Amino acid sequence: MRDIPRIYGEQYGPEAGPWNLSLESKYLEYAITRFFEENFTLAEGARACNVGIGAGYWDRYLSYRPEISELVSVDIDPDICADFKACLENEGNPNPVTVLPKDVMDCGELRGRFDLVTMIGSTMREAGKFSAVLLQGFSFLKPGGQFYYQSLYDGGGEKAVVERLCAERGMRVERYERDDSYGRTAVYWKLTAE
């Protein structure tokens, strides 16, 4: 078993604590959840995949959604995966969550399996393969599946790239929202596989 007090302590320690406790961070958690609640509808028994665990907030949220019967959480960092898994066990989360410590580009076995795929935060930019990672996430969807992409806008041509890739891969942009609250620009997308 991993050191649970260390795992939780790191979330509020000197490095991550100031951001995790900031009003900006709390607002982003709210805004990410609000966009999902207002724009996504899942049928009972839905299968979901999140790419990029980070601190695990979003994965926990998805794991407790009553309509989600299976959640697969993917992150390239094995320590993040081990910590997230240990936290789920410590919290007594009874829901089926599979944690994959893999590069999303090596997850071909996930193609065509999910009703919902999410990428929240900086996953694609951190990976350095923005288009490739987004397209890989699209490939995980079943026909008619929903894709939630959220990021902190970098001022580059991200919107045009997402729209182009959607057009090329049969994805429909259902909703796009830009929010400039708290000194950062966050963007929210709901995409649907046709």
Coordinates of C-alpha atoms in Angstrom, one line a residue:
M1 CA 0.0 0.0 0.0
R2 CA 1.3 3.5 -0.9
D3 CA 1.8 6.1 1.8
I4 CA -1.7 7.6 1.9
P5 CA -0.9 10.5 4.2
R6 CA 1.9 11.5 1.8
I7 CA -0.4 11.3 -1.2
Y8 CA -3.1 13.5 0.4
G9 CA -0.5 15.8 1.9
E10 CA 1.1 16.5 -1.5
Q11 CA -2.2 18.0 -2.7
Y12 CA -1.9 20.7 -0.1
G13 CA 1.8 20.9 0.4
P14 CA 4.1 23.8 -0.6
E15 CA 4.3 22.9 -4.3
A16 CA 0.6 22.1 -5.2
G17 CA -1.2 23.5 -2.2
P18 CA -1.4 27.2 -3.2
W19 CA -3.0 26.3 -6.5
N20 CA -5.2 23.6 -5.2
L21 CA -6.6 25.8 -2.5
S22 CA -7.0 28.9 -4.7
L23 CA -10.3 30.4 -5.6
E24 CA -9.3 30.0 -9.3
S25 CA -8.8 26.3 -8.9
K26 CA -12.0 25.8 -7.0
Y27 CA -13.9 27.8 -9.6
L28 CA -12.4 25.7 -12.4
E29 CA -13.5 22.5 -10.7
Y30 CA -17.0 24.0 -10.4
A31 CA -17.0 25.2 -14.0
I32 CA -15.8 21.8 -15.4
T33 CA -18.5 20.0 -13.5
R34 CA -21.2 22.6 -14.4
F35 CA -20.5 22.3 -18.1
F36 CA -20.7 18.5 -17.9
E37 CA -23.9 18.5 -15.9
E38 CA -25.6 21.0 -18.3
N39 CA -24.5 19.5 -21.5
F40 CA -24.0 15.7 -21.2
T41 CA -26.6 13.0 -20.8
L42 CA -25.6 9.4 -20.3
A43 CA -27.8 6.3 -20.4
E44 CA -27.7 3.8 -17.6
G45 CA -24.8 1.4 -17.9
A46 CA -22.6 3.9 -19.8
R47 CA -18.9 3.1 -20.1
A48 CA -16.5 6.0 -19.6
C49 CA -12.8 6.7 -20.1
N50 CA -10.8 9.6 -18.8
V51 CA -7.4 10.4 -20.2
G52 CA -5.0 12.2 -17.8
I53 CA -5.7 11.6 -14.1
G54 CA -3.7 14.5 -12.6
A55 CA -4.9 14.9 -9.0
G56 CA -7.8 12.6 -9.6
Y57 CA -10.7 15.0 -8.9
W58 CA -12.4 14.4 -12.3
D59 CA -11.9 10.7 -12.2
R60 CA -13.5 10.5 -8.7
Y61 CA -16.4 12.6 -9.9
L62 CA -17.0 10.2 -12.9
S63 CA -16.6 7.1 -10.7
Y64 CA -19.5 8.2 -8.5
R65 CA -21.9 9.0 -11.4
P66 CA -24.8 6.5 -11.0
E67 CA -25.2 5.9 -14.7
I68 CA -21.6 5.0 -15.3
S69 CA -21.1 1.3 -15.0
E70 CA -17.3 1.3 -15.8
L71 CA -14.6 3.9 -15.7
V72 CA -11.2 3.4 -17.3
S73 CA -8.6 6.1 -16.2
V74 CA -5.4 6.4 -18.2
D75 CA -2.3 8.3 -17.3
I76 CA 1.3 7.9 -18.5
D77 CA 2.7 8.5 -15.1
P78 CA 2.8 5.2 -13.1
D79 CA 3.1 7.1 -9.8
I80 CA 0.0 9.1 -10.4
C81 CA -1.8 5.9 -11.3
A82 CA -0.6 4.1 -8.2
D83 CA -1.5 7.1 -6.0
F84 CA -5.0 7.4 -7.5
K85 CA -5.6 3.7 -7.1
A86 CA -4.5 3.8 -3.5
C87 CA -6.7 6.8 -2.8
L88 CA -9.8 5.0 -4.3
E89 CA -9.1 2.0 -2.1
N90 CA -8.6 4.2 1.0
E91 CA -11.8 6.0 0.3
G92 CA -13.7 2.8 -0.1
N93 CA -14.9 3.7 -3.6
P94 CA -17.1 0.7 -4.5
N95 CA -17.4 1.4 -8.2
P96 CA -15.4 -0.4 -11.0
V97 CA -12.5 1.8 -11.9
T98 CA -9.6 0.4 -14.0
V99 CA -6.4 2.5 -13.8
L100 CA -4.1 2.1 -16.7
P101 CA -0.5 3.4 -16.3
K102 CA 0.1 3.8 -20.0
D103 CA 0.7 6.3 -22.8
V104 CA -2.7 6.9 -24.3
M105 CA -1.1 6.3 -27.7
D106 CA -0.4 2.7 -26.6
C107 CA -4.1 2.0 -25.7
G108 CA -5.4 0.6 -29.0
E109 CA -7.3 -2.0 -27.0
L110 CA -9.7 0.9 -25.9
R111 CA -10.9 1.7 -29.4
G112 CA -14.6 1.7 -29.9
R113 CA -15.5 0.8 -26.3
F114 CA -16.9 4.0 -24.7
D115 CA -20.0 6.0 -24.5
L116 CA -18.1 8.9 -23.0
V117 CA -14.4 10.0 -23.2
T118 CA -13.1 12.9 -21.3
M119 CA -9.8 14.9 -21.4
I120 CA -9.7 17.6 -18.8
G121 CA -6.9 20.0 -18.3
S122 CA -3.5 20.1 -20.0
T123 CA -3.2 16.4 -21.0
M124 CA -2.8 16.9 -24.7
R125 CA -0.5 19.9 -24.4
E126 CA 1.7 18.1 -21.9
A127 CA 1.9 15.0 -24.1
G128 CA 3.3 17.2 -26.9
K129 CA 1.2 15.4 -29.4
F130 CA -2.0 17.5 -29.4
S131 CA -3.6 16.3 -32.6
A132 CA -2.5 12.6 -32.2
V133 CA -3.8 12.4 -28.6
L134 CA -7.2 14.0 -29.5
L135 CA -7.6 11.6 -32.4
Q136 CA -6.7 8.7 -30.2
G137 CA -9.4 9.8 -27.8
F138 CA -11.9 10.0 -30.6
S139 CA -11.1 6.5 -31.6
F140 CA -12.2 5.2 -28.1
L141 CA -15.8 6.3 -28.7
K142 CA -18.6 4.1 -29.8
P143 CA -20.8 5.6 -32.6
G144 CA -22.9 8.3 -31.0
G145 CA -20.5 8.5 -28.1
Q146 CA -19.8 11.8 -26.4
F147 CA -16.4 13.5 -25.9
Y148 CA -15.7 16.1 -23.3
Y149 CA -12.6 18.2 -23.8
Q150 CA -11.6 21.1 -21.5
S151 CA -8.4 23.1 -21.4
L152 CA -6.9 26.3 -20.4
Y153 CA -6.7 28.2 -23.6
D154 CA -3.1 28.9 -24.7
G155 CA -3.9 31.6 -27.2
G156 CA -2.7 29.5 -30.2
G157 CA -4.8 28.0 -32.9
E158 CA -6.3 25.3 -30.6
K159 CA -10.0 26.0 -31.6
A160 CA -9.2 25.8 -35.3
V161 CA -7.3 22.5 -34.8
V162 CA -10.1 20.9 -32.8
E163 CA -12.7 21.9 -35.4
R164 CA -10.5 20.7 -38.3
L165 CA -9.9 17.3 -36.6
C166 CA -13.6 17.0 -35.8
A167 CA -14.5 17.6 -39.4
E168 CA -11.9 15.0 -40.6
R169 CA -13.0 12.3 -38.2
G170 CA -16.8 12.6 -38.2
M171 CA -17.1 14.4 -34.9
R172 CA -19.8 17.0 -34.5
V173 CA -19.3 20.0 -32.3
E174 CA -22.4 20.1 -30.1
R175 CA -21.3 22.9 -27.7
Y176 CA -18.3 25.2 -27.3
E177 CA -17.9 27.6 -24.4
R178 CA -15.2 30.0 -23.5
D179 CA -14.9 31.4 -20.0
D180 CA -12.5 34.2 -19.0
S181 CA -13.2 34.2 -15.3
Y182 CA -10.4 34.6 -12.7
G183 CA -7.7 35.8 -15.1
R184 CA -7.5 32.6 -17.3
T185 CA -9.4 31.6 -20.3
A186 CA -10.9 28.1 -20.1
V187 CA -12.6 26.4 -23.0
Y188 CA -15.1 23.6 -22.8
W189 CA -16.2 21.3 -25.7
K190 CA -18.9 18.8 -26.1
L191 CA -18.3 16.7 -29.2
T192 CA -20.3 13.7 -30.5
A193 CA -19.2 10.8 -32.7
E194 CA -21.5 10.6 -35.8

